[in-house]
Structure formats: structure tokens, C-alpha cells
XYZ file of C-alpha atoms in Angstrom:
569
model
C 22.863 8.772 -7.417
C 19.063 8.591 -5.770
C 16.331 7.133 -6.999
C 14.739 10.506 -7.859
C 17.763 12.581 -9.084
C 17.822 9.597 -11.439
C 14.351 10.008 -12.702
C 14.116 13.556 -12.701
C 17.612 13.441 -15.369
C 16.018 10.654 -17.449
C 12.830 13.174 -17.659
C 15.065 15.742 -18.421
C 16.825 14.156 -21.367
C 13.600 12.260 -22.843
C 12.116 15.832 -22.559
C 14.752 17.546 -24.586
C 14.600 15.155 -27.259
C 10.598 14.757 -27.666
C 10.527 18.365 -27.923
C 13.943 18.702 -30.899
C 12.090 15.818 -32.728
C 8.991 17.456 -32.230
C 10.661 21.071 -33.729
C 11.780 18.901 -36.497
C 8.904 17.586 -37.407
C 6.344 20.659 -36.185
C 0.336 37.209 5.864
C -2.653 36.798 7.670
C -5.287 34.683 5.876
C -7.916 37.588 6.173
C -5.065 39.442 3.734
C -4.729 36.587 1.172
C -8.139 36.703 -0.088
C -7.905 40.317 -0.145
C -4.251 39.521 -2.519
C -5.598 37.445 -4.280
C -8.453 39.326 -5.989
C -6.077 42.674 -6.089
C -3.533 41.130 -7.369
C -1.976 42.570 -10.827
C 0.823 41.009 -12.759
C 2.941 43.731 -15.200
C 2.667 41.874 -18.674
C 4.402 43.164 -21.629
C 1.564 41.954 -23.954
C -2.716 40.980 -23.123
C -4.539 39.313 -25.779
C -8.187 38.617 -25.495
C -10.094 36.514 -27.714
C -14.101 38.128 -28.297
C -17.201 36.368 -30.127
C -16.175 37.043 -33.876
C -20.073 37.467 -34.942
C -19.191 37.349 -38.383
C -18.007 34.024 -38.641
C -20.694 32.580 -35.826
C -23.991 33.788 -35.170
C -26.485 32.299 -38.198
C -29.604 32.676 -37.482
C -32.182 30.637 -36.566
C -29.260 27.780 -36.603
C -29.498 25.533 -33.442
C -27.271 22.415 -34.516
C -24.996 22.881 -32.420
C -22.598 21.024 -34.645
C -18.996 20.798 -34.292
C -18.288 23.382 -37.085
C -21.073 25.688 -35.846
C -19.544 26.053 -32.457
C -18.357 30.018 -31.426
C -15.653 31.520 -33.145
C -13.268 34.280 -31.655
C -10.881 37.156 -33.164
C -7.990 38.101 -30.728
C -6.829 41.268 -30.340
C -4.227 42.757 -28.154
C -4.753 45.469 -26.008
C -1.590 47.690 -26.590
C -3.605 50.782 -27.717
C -6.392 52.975 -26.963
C -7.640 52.292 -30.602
C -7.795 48.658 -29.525
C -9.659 49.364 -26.416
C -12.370 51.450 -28.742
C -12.535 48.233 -30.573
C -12.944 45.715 -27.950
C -15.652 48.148 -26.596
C -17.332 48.124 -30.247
C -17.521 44.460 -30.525
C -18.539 43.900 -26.931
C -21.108 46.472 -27.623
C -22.531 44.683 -31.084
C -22.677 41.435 -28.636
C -24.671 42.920 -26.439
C -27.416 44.142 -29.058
C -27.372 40.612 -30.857
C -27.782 38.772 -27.161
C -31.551 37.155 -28.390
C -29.586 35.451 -31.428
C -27.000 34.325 -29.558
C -28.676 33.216 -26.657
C -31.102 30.966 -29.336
C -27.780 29.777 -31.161
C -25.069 28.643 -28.920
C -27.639 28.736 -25.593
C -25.749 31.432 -23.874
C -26.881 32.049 -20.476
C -27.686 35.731 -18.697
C -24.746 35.676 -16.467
C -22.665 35.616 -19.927
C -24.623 39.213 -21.534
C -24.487 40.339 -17.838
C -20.588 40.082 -17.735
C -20.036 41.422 -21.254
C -22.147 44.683 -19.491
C -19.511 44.745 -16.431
C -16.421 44.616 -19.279
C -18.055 47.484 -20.822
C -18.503 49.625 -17.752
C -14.687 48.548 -16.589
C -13.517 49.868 -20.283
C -15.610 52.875 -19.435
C -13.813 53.567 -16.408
C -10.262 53.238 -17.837
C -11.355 55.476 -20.008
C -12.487 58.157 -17.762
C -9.319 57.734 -15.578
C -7.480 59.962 -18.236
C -4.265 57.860 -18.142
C -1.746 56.791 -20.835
C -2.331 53.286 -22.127
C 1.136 52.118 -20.031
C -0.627 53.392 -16.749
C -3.967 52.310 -17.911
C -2.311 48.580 -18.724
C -0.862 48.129 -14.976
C -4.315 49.017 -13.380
C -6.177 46.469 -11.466
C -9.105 47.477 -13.224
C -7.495 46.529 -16.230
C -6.462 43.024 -15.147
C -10.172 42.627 -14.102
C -11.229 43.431 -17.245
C -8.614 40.816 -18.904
C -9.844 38.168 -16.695
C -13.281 38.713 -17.558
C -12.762 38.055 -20.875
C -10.668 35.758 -20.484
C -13.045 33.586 -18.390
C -16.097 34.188 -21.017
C -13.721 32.610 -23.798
C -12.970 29.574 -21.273
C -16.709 29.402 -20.572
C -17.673 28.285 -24.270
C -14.283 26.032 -24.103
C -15.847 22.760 -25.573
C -14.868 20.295 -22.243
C -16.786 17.767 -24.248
C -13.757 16.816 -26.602
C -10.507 16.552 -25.798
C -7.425 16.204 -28.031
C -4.346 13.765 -27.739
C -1.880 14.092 -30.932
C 0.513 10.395 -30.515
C 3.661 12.699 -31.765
C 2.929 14.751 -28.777
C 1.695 12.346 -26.350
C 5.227 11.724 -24.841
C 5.048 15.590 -24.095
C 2.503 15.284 -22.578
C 3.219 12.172 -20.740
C 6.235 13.332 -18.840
C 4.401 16.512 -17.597
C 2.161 14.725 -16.393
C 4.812 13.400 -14.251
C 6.578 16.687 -13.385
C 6.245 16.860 -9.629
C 6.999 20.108 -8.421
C 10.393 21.501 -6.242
C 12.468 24.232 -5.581
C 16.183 24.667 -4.890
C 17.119 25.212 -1.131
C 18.939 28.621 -0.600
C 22.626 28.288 -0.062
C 22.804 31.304 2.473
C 21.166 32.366 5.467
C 20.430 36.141 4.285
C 17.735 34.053 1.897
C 15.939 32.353 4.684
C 12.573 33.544 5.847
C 12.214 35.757 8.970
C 10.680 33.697 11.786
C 7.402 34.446 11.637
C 4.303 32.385 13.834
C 0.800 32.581 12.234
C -1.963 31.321 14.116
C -6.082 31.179 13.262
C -8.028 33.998 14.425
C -10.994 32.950 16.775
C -13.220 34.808 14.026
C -11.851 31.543 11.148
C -11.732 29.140 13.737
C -15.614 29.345 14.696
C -17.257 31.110 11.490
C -15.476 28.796 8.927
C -13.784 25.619 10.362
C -16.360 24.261 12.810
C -19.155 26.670 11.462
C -22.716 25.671 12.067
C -23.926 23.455 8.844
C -25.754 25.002 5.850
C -29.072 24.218 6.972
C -30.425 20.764 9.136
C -31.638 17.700 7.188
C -33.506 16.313 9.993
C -35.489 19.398 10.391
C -36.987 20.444 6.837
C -37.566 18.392 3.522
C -36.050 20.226 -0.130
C -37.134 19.965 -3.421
C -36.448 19.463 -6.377
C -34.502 22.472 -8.641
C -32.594 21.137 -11.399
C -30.195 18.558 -12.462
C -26.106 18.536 -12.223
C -25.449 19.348 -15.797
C -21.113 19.397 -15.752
C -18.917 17.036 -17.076
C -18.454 15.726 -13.610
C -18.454 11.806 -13.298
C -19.856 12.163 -9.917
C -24.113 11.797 -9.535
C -25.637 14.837 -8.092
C -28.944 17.316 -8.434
C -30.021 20.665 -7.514
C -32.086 21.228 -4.308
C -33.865 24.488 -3.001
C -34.077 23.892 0.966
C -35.660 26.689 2.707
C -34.239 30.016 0.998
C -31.109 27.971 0.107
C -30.142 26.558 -3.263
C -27.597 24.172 -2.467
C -26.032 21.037 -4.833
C -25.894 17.755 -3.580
C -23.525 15.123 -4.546
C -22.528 11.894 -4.321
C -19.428 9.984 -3.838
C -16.250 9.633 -1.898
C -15.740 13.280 -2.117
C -18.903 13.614 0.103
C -15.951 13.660 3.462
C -13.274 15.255 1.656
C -14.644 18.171 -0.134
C -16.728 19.410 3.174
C -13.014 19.188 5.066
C -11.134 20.975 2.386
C -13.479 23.850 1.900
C -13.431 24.171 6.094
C -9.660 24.362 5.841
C -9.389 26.642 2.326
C -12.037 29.409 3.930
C -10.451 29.752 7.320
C -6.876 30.338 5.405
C -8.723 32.636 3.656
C -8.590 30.892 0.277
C -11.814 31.433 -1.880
C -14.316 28.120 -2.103
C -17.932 27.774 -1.188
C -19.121 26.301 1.557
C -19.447 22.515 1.434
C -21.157 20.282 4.136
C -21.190 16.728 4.570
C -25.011 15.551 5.243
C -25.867 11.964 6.567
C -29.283 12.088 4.261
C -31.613 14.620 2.830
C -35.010 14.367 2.338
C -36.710 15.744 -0.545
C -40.647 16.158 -2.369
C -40.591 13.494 -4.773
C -40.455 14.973 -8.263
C -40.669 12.984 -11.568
C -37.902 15.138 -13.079
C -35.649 14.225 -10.367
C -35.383 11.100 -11.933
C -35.651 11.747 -15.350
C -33.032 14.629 -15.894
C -30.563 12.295 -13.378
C -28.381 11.378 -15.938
C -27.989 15.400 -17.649
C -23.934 15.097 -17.042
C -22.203 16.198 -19.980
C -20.043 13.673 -21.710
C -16.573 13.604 -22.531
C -14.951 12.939 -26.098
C -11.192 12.126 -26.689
C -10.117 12.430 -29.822
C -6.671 10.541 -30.997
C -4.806 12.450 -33.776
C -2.210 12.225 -36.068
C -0.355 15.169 -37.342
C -3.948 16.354 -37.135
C -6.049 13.859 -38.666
C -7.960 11.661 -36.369
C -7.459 8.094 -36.472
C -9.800 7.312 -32.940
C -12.406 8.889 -30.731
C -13.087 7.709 -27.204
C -16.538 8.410 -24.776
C -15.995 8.964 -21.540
C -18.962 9.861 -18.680
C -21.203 7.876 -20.957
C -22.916 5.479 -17.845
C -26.302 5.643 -16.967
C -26.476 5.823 -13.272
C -29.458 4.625 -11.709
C -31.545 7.399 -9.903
C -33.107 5.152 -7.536
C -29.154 3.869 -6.624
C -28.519 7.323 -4.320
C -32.347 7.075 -2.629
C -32.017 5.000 1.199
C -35.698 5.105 1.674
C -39.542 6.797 0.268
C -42.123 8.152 2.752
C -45.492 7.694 1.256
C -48.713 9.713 1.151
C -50.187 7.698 4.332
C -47.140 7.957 6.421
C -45.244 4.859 5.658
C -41.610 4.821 5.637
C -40.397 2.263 3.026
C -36.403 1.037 3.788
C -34.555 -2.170 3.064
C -36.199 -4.963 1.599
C -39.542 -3.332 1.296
C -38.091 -0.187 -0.777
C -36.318 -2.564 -2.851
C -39.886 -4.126 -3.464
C -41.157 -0.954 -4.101
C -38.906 0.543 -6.556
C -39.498 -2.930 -8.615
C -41.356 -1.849 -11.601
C -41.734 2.099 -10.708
C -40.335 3.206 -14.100
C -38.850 1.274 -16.791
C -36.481 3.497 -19.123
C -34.936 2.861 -22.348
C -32.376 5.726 -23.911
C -33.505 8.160 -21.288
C -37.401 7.761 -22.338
C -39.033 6.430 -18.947
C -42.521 4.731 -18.996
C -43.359 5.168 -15.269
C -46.352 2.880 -13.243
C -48.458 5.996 -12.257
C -50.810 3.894 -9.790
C -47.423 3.346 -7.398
C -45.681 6.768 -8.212
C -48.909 8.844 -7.337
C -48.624 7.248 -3.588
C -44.800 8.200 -2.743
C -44.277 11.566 -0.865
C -40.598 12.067 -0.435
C -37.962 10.687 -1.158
C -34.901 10.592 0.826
C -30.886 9.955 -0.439
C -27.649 8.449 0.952
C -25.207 10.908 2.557
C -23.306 13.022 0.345
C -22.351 16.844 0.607
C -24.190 19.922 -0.028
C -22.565 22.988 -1.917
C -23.480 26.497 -1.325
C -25.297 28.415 -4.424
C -23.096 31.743 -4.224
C -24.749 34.460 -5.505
C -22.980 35.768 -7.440
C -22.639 36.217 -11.907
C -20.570 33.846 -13.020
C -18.434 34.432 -15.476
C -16.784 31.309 -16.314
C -13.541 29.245 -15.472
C -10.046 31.054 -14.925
C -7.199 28.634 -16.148
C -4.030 28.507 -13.638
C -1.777 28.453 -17.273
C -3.299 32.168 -17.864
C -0.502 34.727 -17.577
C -2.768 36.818 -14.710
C -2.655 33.417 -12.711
C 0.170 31.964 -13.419
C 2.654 34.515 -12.576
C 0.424 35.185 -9.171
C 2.345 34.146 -6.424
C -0.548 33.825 -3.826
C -2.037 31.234 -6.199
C 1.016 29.489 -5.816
C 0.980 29.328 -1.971
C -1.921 27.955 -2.613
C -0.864 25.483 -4.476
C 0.996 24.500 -1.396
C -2.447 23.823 0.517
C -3.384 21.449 -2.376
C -0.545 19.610 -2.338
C -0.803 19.183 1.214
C -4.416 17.589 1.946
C -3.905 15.500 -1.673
C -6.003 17.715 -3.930
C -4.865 16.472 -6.950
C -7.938 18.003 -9.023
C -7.532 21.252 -10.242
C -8.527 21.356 -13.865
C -10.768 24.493 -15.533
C -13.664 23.402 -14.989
C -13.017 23.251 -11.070
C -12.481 26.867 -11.006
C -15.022 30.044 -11.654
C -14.264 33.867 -11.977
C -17.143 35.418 -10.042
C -18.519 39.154 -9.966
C -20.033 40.507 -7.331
C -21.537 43.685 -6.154
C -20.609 45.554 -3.094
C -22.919 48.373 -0.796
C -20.887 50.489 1.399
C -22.406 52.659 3.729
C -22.944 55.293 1.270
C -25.133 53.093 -0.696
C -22.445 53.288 -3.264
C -21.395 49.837 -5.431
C -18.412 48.440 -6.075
C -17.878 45.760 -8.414
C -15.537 43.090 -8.264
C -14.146 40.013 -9.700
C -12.779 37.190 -7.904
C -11.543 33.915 -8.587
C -12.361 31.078 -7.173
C -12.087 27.251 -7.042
C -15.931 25.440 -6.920
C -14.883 21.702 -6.790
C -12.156 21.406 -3.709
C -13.089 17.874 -3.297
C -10.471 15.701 -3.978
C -7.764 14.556 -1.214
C -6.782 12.489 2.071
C -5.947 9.668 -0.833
C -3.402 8.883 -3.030
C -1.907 11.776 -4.908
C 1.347 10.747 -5.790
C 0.595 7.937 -8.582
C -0.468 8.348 -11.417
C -1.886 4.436 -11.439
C -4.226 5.302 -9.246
C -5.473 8.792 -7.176
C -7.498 8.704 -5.121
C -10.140 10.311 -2.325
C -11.324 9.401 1.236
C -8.828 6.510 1.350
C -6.766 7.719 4.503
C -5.070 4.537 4.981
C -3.634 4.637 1.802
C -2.918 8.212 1.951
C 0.924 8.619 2.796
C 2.901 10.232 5.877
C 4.840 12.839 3.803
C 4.716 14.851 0.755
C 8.240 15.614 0.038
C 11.610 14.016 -0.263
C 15.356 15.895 -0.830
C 17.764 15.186 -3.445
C 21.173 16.747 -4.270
C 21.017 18.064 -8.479
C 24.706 17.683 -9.450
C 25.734 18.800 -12.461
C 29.056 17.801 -13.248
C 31.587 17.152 -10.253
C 32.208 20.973 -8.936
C 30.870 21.286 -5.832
C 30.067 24.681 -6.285
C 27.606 23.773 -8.932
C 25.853 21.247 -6.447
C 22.026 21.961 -5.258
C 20.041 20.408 -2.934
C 16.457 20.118 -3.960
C 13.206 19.843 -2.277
C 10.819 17.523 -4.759
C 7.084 16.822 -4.024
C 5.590 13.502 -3.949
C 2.664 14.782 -5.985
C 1.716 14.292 -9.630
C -0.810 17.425 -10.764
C -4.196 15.750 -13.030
C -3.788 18.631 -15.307
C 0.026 20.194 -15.388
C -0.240 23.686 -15.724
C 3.049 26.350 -15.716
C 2.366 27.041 -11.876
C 4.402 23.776 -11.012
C 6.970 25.471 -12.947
C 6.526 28.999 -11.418
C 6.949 27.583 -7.609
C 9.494 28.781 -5.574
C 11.343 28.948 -1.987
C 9.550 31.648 -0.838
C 5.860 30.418 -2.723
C 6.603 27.104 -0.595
C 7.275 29.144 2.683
C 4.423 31.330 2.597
C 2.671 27.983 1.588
C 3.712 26.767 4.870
C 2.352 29.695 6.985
C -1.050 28.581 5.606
C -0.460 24.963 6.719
C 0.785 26.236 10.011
C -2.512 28.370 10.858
C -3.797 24.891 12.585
C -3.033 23.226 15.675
C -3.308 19.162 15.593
C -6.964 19.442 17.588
C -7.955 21.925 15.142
C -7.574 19.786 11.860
C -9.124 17.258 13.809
C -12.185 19.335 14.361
C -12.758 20.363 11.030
C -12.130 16.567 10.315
C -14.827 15.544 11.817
C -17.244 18.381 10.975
C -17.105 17.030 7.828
C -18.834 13.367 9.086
C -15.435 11.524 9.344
C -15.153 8.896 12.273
C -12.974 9.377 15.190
C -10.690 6.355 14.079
C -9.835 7.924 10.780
C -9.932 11.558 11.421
C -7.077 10.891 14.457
C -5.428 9.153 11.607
C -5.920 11.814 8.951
C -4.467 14.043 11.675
C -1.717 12.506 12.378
C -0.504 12.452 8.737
C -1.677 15.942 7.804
C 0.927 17.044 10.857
C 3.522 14.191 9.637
C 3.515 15.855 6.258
C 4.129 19.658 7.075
C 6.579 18.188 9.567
C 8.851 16.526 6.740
C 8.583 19.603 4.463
C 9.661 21.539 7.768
C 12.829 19.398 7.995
C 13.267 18.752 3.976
C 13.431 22.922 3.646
C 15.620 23.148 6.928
C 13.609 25.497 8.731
C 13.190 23.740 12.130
C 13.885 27.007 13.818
C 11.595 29.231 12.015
C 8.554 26.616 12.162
C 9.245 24.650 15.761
C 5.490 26.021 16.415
C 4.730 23.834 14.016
C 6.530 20.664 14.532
C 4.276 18.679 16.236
C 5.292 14.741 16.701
C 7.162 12.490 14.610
C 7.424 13.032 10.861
């Protein structure tokens, strides 16, 4: 018996058990954007959680403690009583937006989305359907996500639970990896198909231009990165463009990925890699540096918390990301001589800063390390779409997607890296349409390790491995007949989510036409768009091809992808 079929059983049968003992005791890739925002999912129940403004809004209360924080009432949309309802609360929302906005800080885009749900209910309405027709429109599925999103936005990310009598739960599927049975006839194998990237992808997304040219204009200052990211960054208006910059490994990886995502079609802004950016020294700048949200874990018991653990709680030092100051008079400080400088600029205790105002009021600009810059998309955002949602998890382009991730090592792909998105239309008629579309904002992770859970990993290409699959043969009992041979991923998702379990053969084909879209010169391309050296991105090359190579062979479909066998795997 392998090596995996035997960890896969013992997963199996430590599964089963946790859970009784816990019972006891408790196309083209122009088309698959296009899919994925159209795409509807018949459900035979929708529930959607809305502000309960009874139980929440007190006014003039701005604690912000734990038991002040948003509650919801669910209802399920199985009526056209229900539907007057939702439009009633949504409605009462709206005309209490000023309280709140001052209690629980709610943004614009948030009152702005509750208007959109209320014109979408408005035009089910108006359709003149029955509630079974009305419940399989896309509209209607727009209108679920919506919500849904607005309920994820006020999701506290800021503590985290981990109940011990569940932890072993959550433990192993952690350590699911995904795979799918091979088909046992021919009729079930894919039609040979060859995809290939339109010149229009190849030039507009993967070796586009860059966002806008360091060298050639200096930003400013507009705002602080405020997520629960553990990453360094800030908000900078260059030009007309607000962009984010950040720091860190994913400075390489992130500009790559989003190349490859957009030309396949798959919905992520653009992200470039920048060698350094100057930028208008601003006091704030350094500040609001630290403005990350922190992270709380708290340890239960059957409920009752026994430990609490910060996480995100390091004070990074602004000056730590700045490579050199240009002062008033024209002098360029670097090296030694900015180290000198920054001596006794600002001295800071618990985020109160006592700056030296004679040396501050002589620097000019400021300019930072590389990183990557992020595209502002304007757009109203909602909030974050989770992949466990019924909408998403049952969507089978999603999935293929999936198969991209897996591929470049994007190991990431929690709630808070995704955003549902409405925006606004003109066609020639002047008329609007509105739509909502998912998308994923942090593509950064990958061309690491992604298939330990020790340690993952990004921008580590030597380290990153040569394939992403293996086979194994799932025998249960001896019959033959009963035999299946399996294709498992050498990948272990951060957050498990019910897609794993939702992947199938033909998810993991269409998957591969994605992969398949680029010729060896053209990942190398986008490879080093995205500020890579030569050395490595030949070598990130060559294992990108390795891996689709292996899953080629591992699925047995030399003949239908020899376009896309290229080498050794």
C-alpha cells in the first residue's frame, strides 16, 4: 500500500471517529469571466442574514465592545412575503444610515450596496414571475451575494475561535489535499480540445505596460493599509492613480500571478512589481504605519475560553521600507548618511511620536524599497464572498480556478483575500447596467512551498517543487472492480473550504485548459515583468511546465494535451 493511500485511510478513520465522538458529545478565457459573474446555482433553500436594528444600533454608543458588535436576523427567501420583508428592513437601514455609520463606522460603499439590493428586489418584483422562477434568476443570485458579502464585511477577522474538542477536525482538514477519481472509460474523457492566448491577453494583460513609471513622477501620501494583513504597506495617489503599495516577498509573486489570472480571464487587479517609489514626505506616513488590524485567537472549551492569543501585534519600523530621503536643497541621503539621518528624527512610544522638527522640516521626499503596487478599482465594494457559500461553492468555474491556484502555489485564499464588487455599465444608449462580480484582491502568494503545512511559503523558487500531483490506487476491499485510481494534489489549502471537496475530473480538465493558454516563453515573460531575474524566472519556468506536465500524465491525457507537454516532467 503507498505512502499516500496510507495516509489518506488513516485520515479517513481518525475523521470518522473525531466527528462520532464529537456527535456524542455535541472555454476561452474572455468567456470565463463572463461565467463567472453569470453564473447561477439552483438551491433548494437562500438564507440571508440583515442588520437586526433592534438588537444593535444604540445611539450615541461608540464602544465598539465585543457585545456591542452588529447583530443579524436570517430569513429565508422562499416567499414573496419574505422578499417584502427583506425590502422593509433594508429600507429602515437605509433611513437609520447616520446612526449606524456613527456606531459600528460603516462606510458609504456599505448604504450604497444596501441601495443596489433594493433596486435588484425592485426588479424581481416588476418581472411578474412566480417566486420558483424569480429564485433561479441571476438577478436573484446577485442579490443573495450582495447580502451575503455585507454580512461577511462586518465578520469580526480580529478574533478567531479554536474549540480543543474540535481542533482535531479541524486539524485533518487542514490536511485534506484535494483529488478526483480517474474515469474508467473512454466515453468520459474530454474531447481534444487546444486553447491558446489571444494576442489581445497576451499584450494588454501579461506583458502590459506598468501602472504608471516610478522614475518619472513622485506620489503622495493617501492613507494607511488598514487590513489584517501582516505585510507593511500604505496608500499612494500617483498622478490620477490611487494605487497600494506593499512590502514583502509577495512584491514578485503577486505582480506574476495577477499577469497570469487576467490574461485567463480570471478577475484580480492589476499588480506591478516597482524597483522604488518616490513619494512627498508626509508626517502621517509614518505615524498611521502601523494601522494593521490585529488578530485575536481565542482557545475554548465546550465554549468557555480558557486562552487568548495576539497575533499582527509588531510594530514595524516606518523608516525600515525607506532606501533613501531627498532634501529641500537637493541632497540625496543613502547608506550610511541616511542611517545618520534618520538617528533621532522621531522617537515613539505606544504609537505617540515626538518628532525633531528642525531635521524633519528639511526632508522633501522620501523614497521606499521595491515592493508592488495594486490598482484602486473603482468600483463599490461590497465586501468579501466566502468560497464555503453555496453560490460559490457549487460554481464550477471557481473550481477551475482553483486549479490555477494550485498550480503557481497560491496557497492563500481566505475571506478577506476576496471582494464582491458592483459596478456600473454605459452602453451606447446611455443606458446602465449594474453588476456584481467577484473577485480575488490579494493573489500574492506562490512559486514557494505549498505543500507543507510546516512551512509555506512565497518567492522561494528553489524550494518550490517540480510537480503538484501524485497517483494512487483507492482499494476498498480486494474486488477489482471496486478498485480506483486517484489523482491527489500535493497542496495543503490555508483555509479548507468545501470547494476541495466539490472538485472534479472535468473541474481539473477545464483547470488545465487555463494552464495550457501559455507557451514556456510566455510564462517566462510575464515572469519577468514582474522584476524576477533571468536565473530564477528560467527556473520558475521550467517547473511551472514540469508541473502541468505531471498532472498531464497523472490524469492520462497525453493525447488530448501533447500541445502542452513541453520537456521533462
Amino acid at each position: 500500500m503507498s505512502h499516500t493511500k496510507i495516509k489518506n485511510s488513516l485520515m479517513f478513520l481518525v475523521l470518522t471517529i473525531v466527528t462520532v465522538i464529537g456527535a456524542g458529545c455535541a472555454s476561452s478565457q474572455n468567456q470565463v469571466a463572463q461565467r463567472m459573474v453569470s453564473s447561477s446555482v439552483a438551491m433548494s433553500e437562500q438564507n440571508v442574514e440583515v442588520i437586526d436594528l433592534a438588537a444593535s444600533l444604540k445611539a450615541g454608543d461608540t464602544s465598539k465592545k465585543e457585545e456591542d458588535q452588529i447583530k443579524y436576523r436570517k430569513i429565508q427567501l422562499d416567499g414573496f412575503e419574505k422578499i417584502d420583508q427583506l425590502k422593509e428592513w433594508l429600507t429602515e437601514i437605509q433611513t437609520k444610515q447616520e446612526g449606524l455609520s456613527a456606531t459600528y463606522g460603516l462606510k458609504k460603499d456599505y448604504f450604497k450596496s444596501i441601495k443596489v439590493a433594493l433596486q435588484f428586489i425592485d426588479e424581481l418584483e416588476a418581472s411578474h414571475k412566480s417566486i420558483t422562477d424569480i429564485r433561479s434568476e441571476p438577478r436573484f443570485f446577485d442579490l443573495v451575494n450582495l447580502l451575503n458579502a455585507l454580512r461577511n464585511r462586518s465578520y469580526s477577522s480580529k478574533e478567531e475561535s479554536l474549540e480543543i474538542l474540535t481542533a482535531p477536525i479541524s486539524l485533518l482538514s487542514h490536511l485534506q489535499r484535494p483529488e478526483v477519481v480517474l474515469p474508467t472509460s473512454a466515453s468520459q474523457l474530454p474531447i481534444q480540445q487546444e486553447y491558446s492566448l489571444s494576442p489581445e491577453a497576451y499584450s494588454k494583460e501579461l506583458v502590459r505596460s506598468p501602472l504608471f513609471s516610478p522614475n518619472a513622477q513622485v506620489c503622495t501620501y493617501a492613507g494607511p493599509k488598514t487590513g489584517y494583513g501582516f505585510k507593511a504597506g500604505l496608500k499612494i495617489l500617483c498622478g490620477d492613480q490611487k494605487l497600494k503599495l506593499k512590502f514583502g516577498p509577495e512584491s514578485h509573486t503577486g505582480p506574476f500571478n495577477s499577469r497570469l489570472f487576467r490574461a485567463a480571464g480570471i478577475l484580480t487587479p492589476r499588480i506591478d512589481f516597482v524597483s522604488q517609489v518616490e513619494m512627498k514626505y508626509d508626517r502621517k506616513f509614518i505615524t498611521e504605519f502601523n494601522s494593521r488590524k490585529q488578530t485575536n485567537t481565542k482557545v475554548t472549551v465546550l465554549g468557555i475560553k480558557v486562552k487568548e492569543k495576539a497575533w499582527n501585534t509588531a510594530i514595524k519600523d516606518p523608516m525600515g521600507v525607506v532606501s533613501a530621503m531627498k532634501l529641500n536643497d537637493g541632497t540625496v541621503l543613502a547608506g550610511a548618511q541616511l542611517a545618520e539621518f534618520k538617528k533621532g528624527l522621531y522617537t515613539s512610544t505606544d504609537k505617540n511620536f515626538t518628532f525633531d522638527e528642525s531635521k524633519e522640516s528639511k526632508i522633501a521626499t522620501v523614497t521606499f524599497t521595491e515592493g508592488s503596487v495594486i490598482e484602486d478599482i473603482d468600483a463599490i465594494e461590497v465586501g468579501p464572498w466566502r468560497f464555503d457559500e453555496p453560490n460559490h461553492m457549487n460554481n464550477e468555474v471557481l473550481r477551475q480556478q482553483f486549479m490555477m491556484s494550485i498550480w503557481v502555489g497560491n496557497n492563500d485564499l481566505p475571506m478577506n483575500n476576496t471582494r464582491l464588487l458592483i459596478t456600473k455599465e454605459r452602453a451606447e444608449d446611455k443606458t446602465k447596467t449594474v453588476k456584481v462580480i467577484p473577485i480575488y484582491i490579494d493573489v500574492g502568494v506562490g512559486l514557494g512551498v505549498s505543500d507543507s503545512i510546516k512551512g509555506m511559503s512565497s518567492y522561494e523558487i528553489d524550494k518550490m517543487s517540480g510537480t503538484m500531483s501524485e497517483t494512487y490506487t483507492d482499494s476498498r476491499g480486494d474486488d477489482p472492480t471496486t478498485q480506483k485510481t486517484k489523482v491527489v494534489f500535493q497542496f495543503i489549502n490555508k483555509t479548507p473550504t468545501k470547494i476541495i471537496e466539490k472538485l472534479t475530473f472535468a473541474d481539473v480538465v477545464n483547470g488545465l485548459n487555463l494552464m495550457c493558454l501559455y507557451k514556456p516563453e510566455q510564462l517566462n515573460a510575464a515572469l519577468l515583468q514582474a522584476g524576477i531575474p533571468t536565473s530564477l524566472a528560467e527556473k520558475a519556468t521550467s517547473k511551472l511546465v514540469s508541473r502541468r506536465s505531471k498532472l498531464i500524465k497523472d490524469l492520462e491525457l497525453q493525447r488530448q494535451f501533447s500541445h502542452c507537454l513541453h520537456g521533462p516532467s
